[in-house]
Coordinates of C-alpha atoms in Angstrom, one line a residue:
P1 CA 115.7 139.7 192.2
E2 CA 113.1 137.4 191.8
E3 CA 109.8 136.4 194.6
S4 CA 108.7 133.1 195.6
S5 CA 105.2 132.1 197.8
I6 CA 106.4 129.0 199.6
P7 CA 102.5 128.4 201.0
I8 CA 103.3 125.2 204.2
E9 CA 100.4 122.8 205.3
L10 CA 101.0 123.5 208.8
D11 CA 98.6 120.8 212.0
K12 CA 96.7 120.9 208.3
H13 CA 96.0 124.6 208.3
P14 CA 97.9 126.3 205.1
T15 CA 100.3 128.8 205.2
S16 CA 102.3 131.2 203.9
I17 CA 105.2 133.1 203.4
N18 CA 106.4 135.0 200.7
C19 CA 110.3 135.7 199.8
I20 CA 112.7 137.8 197.7
S21 CA 116.1 137.5 196.9
A22 CA 118.3 137.4 193.7
I23 CA 121.1 134.9 193.1
S24 CA 123.9 135.5 190.3
L25 CA 126.6 133.0 189.6
R26 CA 129.2 136.2 192.0
G27 CA 127.1 134.5 194.7
Q28 CA 123.8 135.7 196.3
T29 CA 121.8 138.0 198.3
K30 CA 119.6 137.4 201.3
L31 CA 116.3 136.1 201.5
H32 CA 113.8 138.4 202.0
L33 CA 111.0 137.0 204.2
Y34 CA 106.8 138.9 204.0
E35 CA 103.2 138.4 204.1
E36 CA 102.7 141.6 202.8
S37 CA 100.6 141.0 198.5
M38 CA 103.4 142.5 196.2
N39 CA 103.1 146.2 194.7
A40 CA 105.4 147.8 193.0
Q41 CA 106.4 149.9 196.1
L42 CA 107.0 147.0 197.9
F43 CA 109.0 145.2 195.4
T44 CA 110.9 149.1 194.8
H45 CA 111.8 149.0 198.8
F46 CA 113.4 145.3 198.0
L47 CA 114.9 146.3 195.7
G48 CA 117.1 149.0 197.2
K49 CA 118.0 146.1 199.9
L50 CA 118.4 143.7 197.1
V51 CA 120.3 145.8 194.6
H52 CA 122.9 147.1 198.1
E53 CA 123.7 143.9 199.2
L54 CA 124.7 143.3 194.7
R55 CA 126.6 147.1 194.6
S56 CA 128.2 147.2 197.8
D57 CA 128.7 142.2 199.0
I58 CA 128.7 140.5 196.2
Y59 CA 129.9 142.7 193.7
K60 CA 131.9 145.7 195.4
G61 CA 131.6 148.3 193.1
Q62 CA 131.5 147.0 190.0
N63 CA 128.9 146.7 187.5
F64 CA 126.6 144.3 186.7
I65 CA 122.8 143.9 184.9
L66 CA 119.7 143.4 186.7
V67 CA 117.4 140.9 184.4
M68 CA 113.4 140.1 186.1
D69 CA 110.8 138.6 184.3
S70 CA 107.9 140.2 183.1
A71 CA 105.4 140.4 186.8
P72 CA 103.7 143.5 187.2
F73 CA 105.5 144.9 189.5
H74 CA 108.6 144.6 187.6
T75 CA 107.6 146.7 185.0
A76 CA 105.4 149.5 187.1
R77 CA 106.7 152.7 186.2
H78 CA 107.1 153.4 189.4
T79 CA 109.5 150.4 189.8
I80 CA 111.5 151.8 186.4
E81 CA 111.5 155.1 188.0
W82 CA 112.8 153.8 191.0
M83 CA 116.1 152.0 189.3
Q84 CA 116.0 154.8 186.4
D85 CA 116.6 157.6 189.4
H86 CA 118.6 154.9 191.4
K87 CA 121.4 154.3 188.3
V88 CA 120.7 150.1 188.2
N89 CA 120.9 148.7 185.1
F90 CA 118.2 146.7 183.7
I91 CA 117.6 144.2 181.4
K92 CA 114.2 145.9 179.1
R93 CA 111.0 145.3 179.0
D94 CA 111.1 143.2 175.4
E95 CA 114.1 141.1 176.5
W96 CA 113.2 140.3 180.3
P97 CA 113.2 135.8 180.4
A98 CA 109.8 134.9 181.1
S99 CA 109.7 132.9 184.1
S100 CA 111.0 129.8 183.3
P101 CA 113.6 127.8 184.7
D102 CA 115.2 127.7 181.2
F103 CA 115.7 132.0 181.7
N104 CA 115.9 132.2 184.9
P105 CA 117.5 130.4 186.5
I106 CA 116.4 131.4 189.8
E107 CA 112.6 129.9 189.1
N108 CA 115.0 125.9 189.3
L109 CA 116.6 127.8 193.8
W110 CA 112.0 128.9 194.1
S111 CA 111.4 124.5 193.2
T112 CA 113.9 123.5 195.2
L113 CA 113.8 124.6 198.3
Q114 CA 109.9 124.6 198.7
S115 CA 110.2 121.4 198.3
R116 CA 113.0 121.3 200.6
I117 CA 111.8 123.6 203.1
R118 CA 108.4 120.8 202.9
D119 CA 111.2 118.1 204.0
A120 CA 111.2 119.7 206.9
K121 CA 108.4 120.3 207.9
P122 CA 107.5 123.2 209.7
R123 CA 105.9 124.0 212.5
G124 CA 104.0 127.1 212.7
K125 CA 105.1 130.1 211.0
A126 CA 108.8 131.4 212.9
D127 CA 109.8 127.6 212.0
L128 CA 109.0 128.3 208.5
K129 CA 110.2 131.1 208.2
K130 CA 113.4 130.6 210.7
K131 CA 113.9 127.0 208.2
S132 CA 113.3 129.1 205.3
S133 CA 116.1 131.0 205.7
K134 CA 118.5 128.4 206.6
I135 CA 118.2 126.3 203.9
W136 CA 117.6 129.7 200.8
N137 CA 121.2 129.6 203.0
Q138 CA 121.9 125.7 202.6
L139 CA 121.6 125.6 199.0
T140 CA 122.5 129.3 197.6
T141 CA 126.8 128.3 198.5
G142 CA 126.5 126.1 195.6
C143 CA 124.3 129.3 192.9
P144 CA 126.9 128.6 190.6
R145 CA 125.2 126.0 189.1
Y146 CA 122.0 127.6 188.8
F147 CA 123.6 129.4 185.7
A148 CA 125.6 125.6 184.6
H149 CA 122.7 125.4 181.1
F150 CA 124.1 128.5 179.8
S151 CA 126.6 128.8 176.9
I152 CA 128.3 132.0 179.8
C153 CA 129.5 129.5 182.2

């Protein structure tokens, strides 16, 4: 799961929303939007939703491994304990990839999402949220292409 901020200037007044989601070769979770600053407690709140979607909708009970970067709320003791308590398979901190599109395919997706939202010229925060979700659903129908540069594909 990764998160991103979508800053947009609306009528000369900058605004932004934050979003979190997860992608895999098998598909993606919903785009969850929020306005708060991210911390470990909020992250595990959304992580619960993402893990549920991954387990029930995408992997249908099969195992998967969670890959994150070294954002402070990913590495927080609260987050690690939550993942252990909820039996989430994850790559340990010293093995996590950098926030690089080469190692973390969702970084390319965040960049494309931000660009397309700017092009859509949302009017107000409600429109920004609506267009963000709509564009996310359009972009992620081809989720596997974000993994094309990995040798596993």
